[in-house]
Amino acid sequence: MTEYGTTTHGTPNGTTHGTTTHGATTVRTVHTAHLTPAELVEVRALLDTAFDGDFADEDWEHGLGGMHALISEGGEIVAHGSLVQRRVLHREHSLRVGYVEAVAVRADRRRQGLGGRIMAALEEIVDGAYVFGALSASEAGAALYLGRGWQVWPGELSALGPAGVVRLPEEEGTTYVRPAAGRSLPDAEAGLFFDWRDGDVL
């Protein structure tokens, strides 16, 4: 579940991968392993609020194990997004893909550019570490991604499930992709086959 939620911390614990400050606002990128238990609790609470309680344990699990982008103001996290690695088969190749998850901005800070700043931090990681980025977006969140150059994947989508290939026609039209800097997207004549996971596959 990527989507773009409205929502509602954390203070840096000294193990950050990158920190940028704009006035009183701090943007931080950090791996899950370097977030404190208290920070993880706070991020989960923000996401639960942002998605109006429709943020399952599986959705939370999907956003862990990779990089987080967080914006803090006054010691409180007001925006968040995750980027996790996924393997995607295309023709004969297994591609390393950066998958965006759990993008949310606290309700009183929406439409002030914070979502774009979260995405810019995640896109920088895509450019440096992956073949392309991918995400699944709701209708409400699509404008953010389209405005940043993401595009709907025009081909077929499937997953490699425990019992074999599972077609995902319901994800077609809501799955967005963006090439890493200097790269091209895979050709859409051949579909993408995502790795399997519990809950929403995309």
C-alpha positions as a printed NumPy array, in Angstrom:
array([[  0.   ,   0.   ,   0.   ],
       [  1.738,   3.13 ,  -1.206],
       [ -1.093,   5.607,  -1.506],
       [ -0.832,   9.13 ,  -0.214],
       [ -2.51 ,   9.541,   3.123],
       [ -3.272,  12.398,   5.362],
       [ -2.107,  11.886,   8.742],
       [ -0.367,  12.248,  12.252],
       [  7.938,  11.912,  15.519],
       [ 10.961,  11.172,  16.363],
       [ 14.279,  12.675,  16.98 ],
       [ 17.42 ,  11.57 ,  15.162],
       [ 19.232,   8.86 ,  17.075],
       [ 22.623,   9.7  ,  15.639],
       [ 22.59 ,   7.012,  12.957],
       [ 21.136,   8.798,   9.96 ],
       [ 21.993,   8.316,   6.31 ],
       [ 21.155,  11.867,   5.32 ],
       [ 19.69 ,  14.974,   6.884],
       [ 18.612,  18.185,   5.194],
       [ 17.264,  21.151,   7.127],
       [ 15.008,  23.863,   5.707],
       [ 14.355,  26.412,   8.425],
       [ 12.826,  24.496,  11.329],
       [ 11.96 ,  21.51 ,   9.118],
       [ 14.285,  18.517,   8.952],
       [ 14.25 ,  15.902,   6.187],
       [ 15.969,  12.676,   7.147],
       [ 16.649,   9.425,   5.302],
       [ 17.405,   6.43 ,   7.492],
       [ 17.272,   2.633,   7.315],
       [ 14.689,   0.75 ,   9.368],
       [ 17.532,  -0.769,  11.428],
       [ 18.503,   2.703,  12.648],
       [ 15.062,   3.839,  13.78 ],
       [ 14.451,   3.538,  17.501],
       [ 11.493,   1.511,  18.811],
       [  9.838,   4.78 ,  19.847],
       [ 10.249,   6.207,  16.348],
       [  8.743,   3.099,  14.784],
       [  5.755,   3.345,  17.118],
       [  5.301,   6.99 ,  16.164],
       [  5.531,   6.341,  12.434],
       [  2.997,   3.517,  12.709],
       [  0.612,   5.802,  14.599],
       [  0.982,   8.457,  11.906],
       [  0.166,   5.932,   9.195],
       [ -2.817,   4.499,  11.073],
       [ -4.246,   8.002,  11.346],
       [ -3.4  ,   8.962,   7.778],
       [ -5.187,   5.951,   6.339],
       [ -8.188,   6.239,   8.668],
       [ -7.506,   2.883,  10.284],
       [ -7.2  ,   1.112,   6.929],
       [ -3.494,   0.363,   7.371],
       [ -3.088,  -3.331,   8.137],
       [ -0.195,  -5.114,   9.815],
       [  0.788,  -6.442,   6.378],
       [  0.931,  -2.869,   5.043],
       [  3.226,  -1.922,   7.921],
       [  5.444,  -4.927,   7.222],
       [  5.716,  -3.922,   3.567],
       [  7.218,  -0.561,   4.527],
       [  9.995,  -2.013,   6.696],
       [ 13.468,  -3.293,   5.856],
       [ 14.492,  -0.463,   3.539],
       [ 14.989,   3.286,   3.636],
       [ 12.647,   5.78 ,   5.265],
       [ 12.293,   9.464,   4.445],
       [ 10.935,  11.513,   7.338],
       [ 10.165,  15.188,   7.806],
       [ 10.208,  16.443,  11.365],
       [  9.004,  19.739,  12.754],
       [  9.491,  20.646,  16.37 ],
       [ 10.598,  17.097,  17.174],
       [  7.501,  15.502,  15.633],
       [  7.344,  13.497,  12.428],
       [  4.825,  15.132,  10.099],
       [  5.558,  13.238,   6.866],
       [  6.916,   9.81 ,   5.962],
       [  7.605,   7.469,   3.086],
       [  9.503,   4.193,   2.645],
       [ 11.483,   2.643,  -0.188],
       [ 12.028,  -1.116,  -0.132],
       [ 13.735,  -3.433,  -2.581],
       [ 11.694,  -5.825,  -4.668],
       [ 12.665,  -8.267,  -7.388],
       [ 10.718,  -8.001, -10.635],
       [ 11.052, -10.37 , -13.576],
       [ 10.931,  -8.86 , -17.055],
       [ 11.651, -11.124, -19.992],
       [ 14.764, -13.091, -18.927],
       [ 15.967, -10.64 , -16.313],
       [ 15.424, -10.223, -12.569],
       [ 15.421,  -6.473, -11.966],
       [ 16.216,  -4.651,  -8.735],
       [ 13.304,  -2.27 ,  -8.153],
       [ 12.769,   0.393,  -5.494],
       [  9.162,   0.149,  -4.319],
       [  7.566,   3.124,  -2.568],
       [  5.408,   2.421,   0.461],
       [  3.6  ,   4.197,   3.299],
       [  3.621,   7.784,   2.038],
       [  1.707,  10.006,   4.451],
       [  1.541,  13.635,   5.554],
       [ -0.136,  14.8  ,   8.737],
       [ -3.527,  16.351,   7.995],
       [ -2.651,  19.875,   9.117],
       [  0.497,  19.928,   6.927],
       [ -0.984,  18.69 ,   3.684],
       [ -0.761,  20.643,   0.415],
       [  2.362,  22.44 ,   1.608],
       [  4.899,  20.509,  -0.461],
       [  5.888,  17.939,   2.141],
       [  4.725,  14.974,   0.082],
       [  6.87 ,  16.185,  -2.796],
       [  9.897,  16.508,  -0.538],
       [  9.393,  12.971,   0.752],
       [  9.189,  11.703,  -2.815],
       [ 12.291,  13.677,  -3.856],
       [ 14.302,  11.958,  -1.125],
       [ 13.043,   8.516,  -2.155],
       [ 13.588,   9.224,  -5.854],
       [ 17.209,  10.142,  -5.129],
       [ 17.674,   6.66 ,  -3.668],
       [ 15.967,   5.086,  -6.698],
       [ 18.363,   6.972,  -8.98 ],
       [ 21.409,   5.72 ,  -7.117],
       [ 20.465,   2.135,  -6.337],
       [ 17.729,   0.721,  -8.587],
       [ 16.753,   0.101, -12.196],
       [ 13.418,   1.839, -11.719],
       [ 10.928,   2.817,  -9.053],
       [  7.384,   1.495,  -8.683],
       [  4.373,   2.166,  -6.493],
       [  0.644,   1.619,  -6.245],
       [ -1.486,   4.744,  -5.919],
       [ -5.062,   5.57 ,  -5.074],
       [ -6.987,   8.021,  -7.229],
       [ -6.489,  10.672,  -4.556],
       [ -2.734,  10.198,  -4.481],
       [ -2.119,   9.865,  -8.22 ],
       [ -1.693,  13.599,  -8.847],
       [  1.373,  13.766,  -6.605],
       [  3.15 ,  11.055,  -8.574],
       [  2.051,  12.158, -12.041],
       [  3.291,  15.661, -11.259],
       [  6.717,  14.235, -10.497],
       [  7.05 ,  12.309, -13.737],
       [  5.808,   8.906, -12.628],
       [  3.649,   7.136, -15.192],
       [  1.123,   4.335, -15.19 ],
       [  2.682,   1.037, -16.24 ],
       [  0.872,   0.287, -19.53 ],
       [  1.571,  -3.448, -19.667],
       [  0.422,  -6.538, -17.819],
       [  1.171,  -7.161, -14.155],
       [  1.591, -10.489, -12.402],
       [  3.199, -11.959,  -9.302],
       [  5.158, -15.125,  -8.712],
       [  2.988, -16.764,  -6.053],
       [  3.552, -19.923,  -4.   ],
       [  1.616, -21.953,  -6.577],
       [  2.917, -20.176,  -9.658],
       [  2.091, -17.08 , -11.665],
       [ -0.85 , -14.97 , -10.43 ],
       [ -2.229, -12.339, -12.783],
       [ -2.979,  -8.941, -11.205],
       [ -5.395,  -7.202, -13.592],
       [ -6.881,  -5.184, -10.703],
       [ -3.501,  -3.464, -10.247],
       [ -3.249,  -2.359, -13.86 ],
       [ -3.976,   1.335, -14.184],
       [ -2.978,   2.107, -10.589],
       [  0.662,   0.932, -10.63 ],
       [  3.131,   3.696, -11.43 ],
       [  6.759,   3.473, -12.524],
       [  9.693,   5.854, -12.91 ],
       [ 13.076,   5.039, -14.454],
       [ 16.214,   5.67 , -12.446],
       [ 18.329,   8.549, -13.742],
       [ 20.083,   7.593, -16.966],
       [ 18.   ,   4.46 , -17.436],
       [ 14.955,   3.508, -19.482],
       [ 11.863,   1.666, -18.352],
       [ 11.41 ,  -1.957, -19.474],
       [  9.358,  -2.325, -22.634],
       [  5.683,  -2.863, -21.884],
       [  5.219,  -5.577, -24.507],
       [  6.432,  -8.014, -21.866],
       [  4.722,  -7.893, -18.487],
       [  6.256,  -7.366, -15.068],
       [  6.28 , -10.26 , -12.576],
       [  6.627,  -9.046,  -8.972],
       [  7.832, -11.081,  -6.022],
       [  5.13 , -12.443,  -3.723],
       [  4.229, -11.087,  -0.28 ],
       [  1.399, -11.379,   2.23 ],
       [ -1.421,  -8.847,   2.005],
       [ -1.552,  -6.59 ,  -1.024],
       [  1.038,  -7.795,  -3.508],
       [  1.197,  -4.273,  -4.978]])
